[in-house]
PDB file of C-alpha atoms in Angstrom:
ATOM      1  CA  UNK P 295      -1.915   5.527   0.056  1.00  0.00           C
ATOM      2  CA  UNK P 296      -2.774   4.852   3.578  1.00  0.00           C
ATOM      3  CA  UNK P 297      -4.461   8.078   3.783  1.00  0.00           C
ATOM      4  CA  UNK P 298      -6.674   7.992  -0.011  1.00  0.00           C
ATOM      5  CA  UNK P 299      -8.652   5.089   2.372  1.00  0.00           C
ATOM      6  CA  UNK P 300      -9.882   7.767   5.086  1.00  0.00           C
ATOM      7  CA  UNK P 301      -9.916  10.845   2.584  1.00  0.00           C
ATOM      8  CA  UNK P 302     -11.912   9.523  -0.697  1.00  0.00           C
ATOM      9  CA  UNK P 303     -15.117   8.037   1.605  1.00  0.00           C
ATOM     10  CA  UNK P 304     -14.924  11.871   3.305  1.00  0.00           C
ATOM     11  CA  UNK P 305     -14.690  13.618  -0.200  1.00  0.00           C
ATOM     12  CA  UNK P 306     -17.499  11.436  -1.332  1.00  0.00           C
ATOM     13  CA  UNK P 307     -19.489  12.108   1.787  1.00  0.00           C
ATOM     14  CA  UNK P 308     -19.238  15.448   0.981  1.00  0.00           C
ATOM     15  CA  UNK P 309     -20.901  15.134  -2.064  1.00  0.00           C
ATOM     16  CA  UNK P 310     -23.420  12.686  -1.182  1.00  0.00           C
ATOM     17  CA  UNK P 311     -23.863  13.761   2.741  1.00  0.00           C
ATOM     18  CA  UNK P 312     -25.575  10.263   3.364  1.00  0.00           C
ATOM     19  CA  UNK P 313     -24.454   8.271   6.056  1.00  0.00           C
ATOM     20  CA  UNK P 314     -24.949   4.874   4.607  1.00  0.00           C
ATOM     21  CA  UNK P 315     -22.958   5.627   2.199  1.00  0.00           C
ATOM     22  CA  UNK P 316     -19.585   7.376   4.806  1.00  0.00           C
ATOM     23  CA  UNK P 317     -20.406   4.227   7.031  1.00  0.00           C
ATOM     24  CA  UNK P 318     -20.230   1.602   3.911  1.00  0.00           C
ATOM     25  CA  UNK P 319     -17.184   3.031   2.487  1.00  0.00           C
ATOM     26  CA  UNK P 320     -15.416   3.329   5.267  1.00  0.00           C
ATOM     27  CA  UNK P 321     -15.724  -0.010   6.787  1.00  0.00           C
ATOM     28  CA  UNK P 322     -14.941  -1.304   3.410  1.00  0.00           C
ATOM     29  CA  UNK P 323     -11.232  -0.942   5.077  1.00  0.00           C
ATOM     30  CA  UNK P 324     -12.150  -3.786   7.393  1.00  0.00           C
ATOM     31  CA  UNK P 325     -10.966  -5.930   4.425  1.00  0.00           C
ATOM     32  CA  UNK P 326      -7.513  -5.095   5.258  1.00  0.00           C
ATOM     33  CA  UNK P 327      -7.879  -7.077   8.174  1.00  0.00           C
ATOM     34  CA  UNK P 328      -6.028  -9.943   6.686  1.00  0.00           C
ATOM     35  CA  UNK P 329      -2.943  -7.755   6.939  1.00  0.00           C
ATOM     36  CA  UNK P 330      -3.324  -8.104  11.051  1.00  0.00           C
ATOM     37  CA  UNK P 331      -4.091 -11.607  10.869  1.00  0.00           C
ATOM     38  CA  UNK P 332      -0.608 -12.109   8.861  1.00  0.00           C
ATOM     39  CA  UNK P 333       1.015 -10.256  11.730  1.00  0.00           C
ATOM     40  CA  UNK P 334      -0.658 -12.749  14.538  1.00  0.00           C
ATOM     41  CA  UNK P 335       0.279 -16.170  13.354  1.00  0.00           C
ATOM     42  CA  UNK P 336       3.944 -14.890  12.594  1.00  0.00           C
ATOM     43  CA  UNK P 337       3.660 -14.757   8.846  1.00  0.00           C
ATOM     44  CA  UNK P 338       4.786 -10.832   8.412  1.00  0.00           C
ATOM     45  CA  UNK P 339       6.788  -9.056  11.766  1.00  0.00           C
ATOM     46  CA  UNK P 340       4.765  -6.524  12.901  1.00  0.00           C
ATOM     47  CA  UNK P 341       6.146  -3.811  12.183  1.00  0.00           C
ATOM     48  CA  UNK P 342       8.077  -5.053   9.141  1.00  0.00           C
ATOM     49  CA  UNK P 343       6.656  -5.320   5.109  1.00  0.00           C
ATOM     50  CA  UNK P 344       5.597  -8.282   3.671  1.00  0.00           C
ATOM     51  CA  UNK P 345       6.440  -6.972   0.534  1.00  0.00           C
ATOM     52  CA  UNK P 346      10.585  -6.065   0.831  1.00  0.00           C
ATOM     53  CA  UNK P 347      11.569  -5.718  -2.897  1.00  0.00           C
ATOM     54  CA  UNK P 348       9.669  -2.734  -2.453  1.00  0.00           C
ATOM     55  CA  UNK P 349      10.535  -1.450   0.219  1.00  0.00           C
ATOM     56  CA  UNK P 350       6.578  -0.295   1.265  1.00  0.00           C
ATOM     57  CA  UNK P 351       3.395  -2.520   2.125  1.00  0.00           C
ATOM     58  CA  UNK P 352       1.671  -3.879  -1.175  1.00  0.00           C
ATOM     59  CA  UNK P 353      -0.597  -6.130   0.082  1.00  0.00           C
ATOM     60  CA  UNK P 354      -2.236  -7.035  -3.086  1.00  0.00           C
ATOM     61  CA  UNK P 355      -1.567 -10.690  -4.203  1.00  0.00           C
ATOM     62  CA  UNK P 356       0.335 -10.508  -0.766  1.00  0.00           C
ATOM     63  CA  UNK P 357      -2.557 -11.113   1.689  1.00  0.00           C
ATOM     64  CA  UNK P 358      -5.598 -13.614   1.502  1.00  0.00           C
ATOM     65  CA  UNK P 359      -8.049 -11.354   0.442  1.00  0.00           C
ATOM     66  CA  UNK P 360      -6.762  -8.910  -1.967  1.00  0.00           C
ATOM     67  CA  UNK P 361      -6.706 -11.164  -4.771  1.00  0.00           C
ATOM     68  CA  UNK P 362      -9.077 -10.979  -8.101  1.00  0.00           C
ATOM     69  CA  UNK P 363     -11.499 -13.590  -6.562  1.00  0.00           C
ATOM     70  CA  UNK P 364     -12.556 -11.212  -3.993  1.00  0.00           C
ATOM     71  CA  UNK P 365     -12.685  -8.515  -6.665  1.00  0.00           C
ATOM     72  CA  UNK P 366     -15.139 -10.470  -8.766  1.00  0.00           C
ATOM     73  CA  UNK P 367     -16.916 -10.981  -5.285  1.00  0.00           C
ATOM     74  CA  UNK P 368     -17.309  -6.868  -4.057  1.00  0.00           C
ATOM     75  CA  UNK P 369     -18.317  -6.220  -7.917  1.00  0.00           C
ATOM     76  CA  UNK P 370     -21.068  -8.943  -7.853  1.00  0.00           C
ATOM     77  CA  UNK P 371     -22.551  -7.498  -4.511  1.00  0.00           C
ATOM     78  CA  UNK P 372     -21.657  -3.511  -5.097  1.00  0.00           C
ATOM     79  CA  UNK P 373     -24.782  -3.437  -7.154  1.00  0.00           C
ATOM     80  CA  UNK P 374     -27.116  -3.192  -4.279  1.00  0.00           C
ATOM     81  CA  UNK P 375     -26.656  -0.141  -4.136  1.00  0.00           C
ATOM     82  CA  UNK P 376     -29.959   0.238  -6.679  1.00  0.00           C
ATOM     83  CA  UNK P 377     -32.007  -1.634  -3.900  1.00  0.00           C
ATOM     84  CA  UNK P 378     -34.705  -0.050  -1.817  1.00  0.00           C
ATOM     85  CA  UNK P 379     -33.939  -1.586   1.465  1.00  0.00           C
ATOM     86  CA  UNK P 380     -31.435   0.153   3.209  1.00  0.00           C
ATOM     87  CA  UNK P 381     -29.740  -3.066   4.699  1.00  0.00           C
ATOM     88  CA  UNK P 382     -29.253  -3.906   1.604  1.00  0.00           C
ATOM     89  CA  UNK P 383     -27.578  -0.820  -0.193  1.00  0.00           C
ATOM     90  CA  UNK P 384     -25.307  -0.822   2.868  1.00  0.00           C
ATOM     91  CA  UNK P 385     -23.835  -4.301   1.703  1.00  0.00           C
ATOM     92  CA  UNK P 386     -23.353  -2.482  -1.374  1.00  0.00           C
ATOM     93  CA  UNK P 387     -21.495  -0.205  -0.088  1.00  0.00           C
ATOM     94  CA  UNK P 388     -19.516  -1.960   2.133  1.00  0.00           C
ATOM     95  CA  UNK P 389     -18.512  -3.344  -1.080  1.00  0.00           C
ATOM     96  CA  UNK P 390     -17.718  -0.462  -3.246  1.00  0.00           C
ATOM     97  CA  UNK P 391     -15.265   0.778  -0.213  1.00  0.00           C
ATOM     98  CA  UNK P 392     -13.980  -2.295  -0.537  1.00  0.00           C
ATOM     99  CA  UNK P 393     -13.503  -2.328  -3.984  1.00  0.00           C
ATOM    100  CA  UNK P 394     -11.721   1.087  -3.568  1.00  0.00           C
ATOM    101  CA  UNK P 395      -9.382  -0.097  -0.460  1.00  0.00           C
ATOM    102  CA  UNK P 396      -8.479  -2.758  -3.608  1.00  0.00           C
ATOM    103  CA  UNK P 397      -7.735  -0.135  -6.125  1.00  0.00           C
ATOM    104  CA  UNK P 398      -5.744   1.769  -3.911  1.00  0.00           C
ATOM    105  CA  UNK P 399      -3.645  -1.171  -2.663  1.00  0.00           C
ATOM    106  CA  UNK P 400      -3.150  -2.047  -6.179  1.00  0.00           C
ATOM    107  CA  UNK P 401      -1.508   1.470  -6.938  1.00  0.00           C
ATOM    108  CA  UNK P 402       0.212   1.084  -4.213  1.00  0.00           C
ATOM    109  CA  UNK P 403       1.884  -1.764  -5.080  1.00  0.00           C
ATOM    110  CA  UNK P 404       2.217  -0.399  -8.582  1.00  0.00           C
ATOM    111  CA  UNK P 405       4.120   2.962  -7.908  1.00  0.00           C
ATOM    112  CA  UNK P 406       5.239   1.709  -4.126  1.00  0.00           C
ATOM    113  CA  UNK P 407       4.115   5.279  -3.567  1.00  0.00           C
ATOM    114  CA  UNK P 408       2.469   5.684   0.105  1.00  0.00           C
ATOM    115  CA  UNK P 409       1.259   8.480   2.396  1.00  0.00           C
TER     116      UNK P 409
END
């Protein structure tokens, strides 16, 4: 699932070809920056899986912020993306690529199925 992250914000850039949109999206994956900060204060080895009954990374209910609070929190902001100001639909984005680094995880911790 690693890759889905890097690919879907492409394949939607694509479509869209605006770069508030590639830029929001993609740094949406700076949520997974929690999974670093586990690795720094010793809570997961670094090159080990927090998650070993699977085998693979699922970060979600794993890490500090891939939980349904934070959810709740990239839905409530995704909808500036209606706004006028461009600041502001960026935010919106940045939430909606967050929202899909989320959904991905989740799979991922569904299926345990990564690329």
């Amino acid at each position: 699932m690693f890759l889905f992250h890097y690919i879907l914000p492409l394949i939607i850039f694509y479509f869209y070809r605006e770069k508030i949109i590639f830029f929001g999206l993609l740094l949406g994956n700076l949520v997974d920056l929690d999974h670093v900060y586990y690795r720094i204060i010793g809570k997961v080895e670094w090159f080990g899986s927090a998650c070993a009954q699977l085998g693979d990374q699922c970060s979600w209910g794993t890490y500090p912020l891939h939980n349904w609070t934070f959810v709740i929190i990239f839905s409530i902001f995704s909808g500036l993306i209606f706004t006028k100001n461009k600041k502001l639909r960026f935010i919106g984005w940045l939430s909606i690529g967050a929202l899909l680094n989320f959904a991905l995880d989740y799979i991922h911790a569904l299926t345990g199925f990564g690329i």
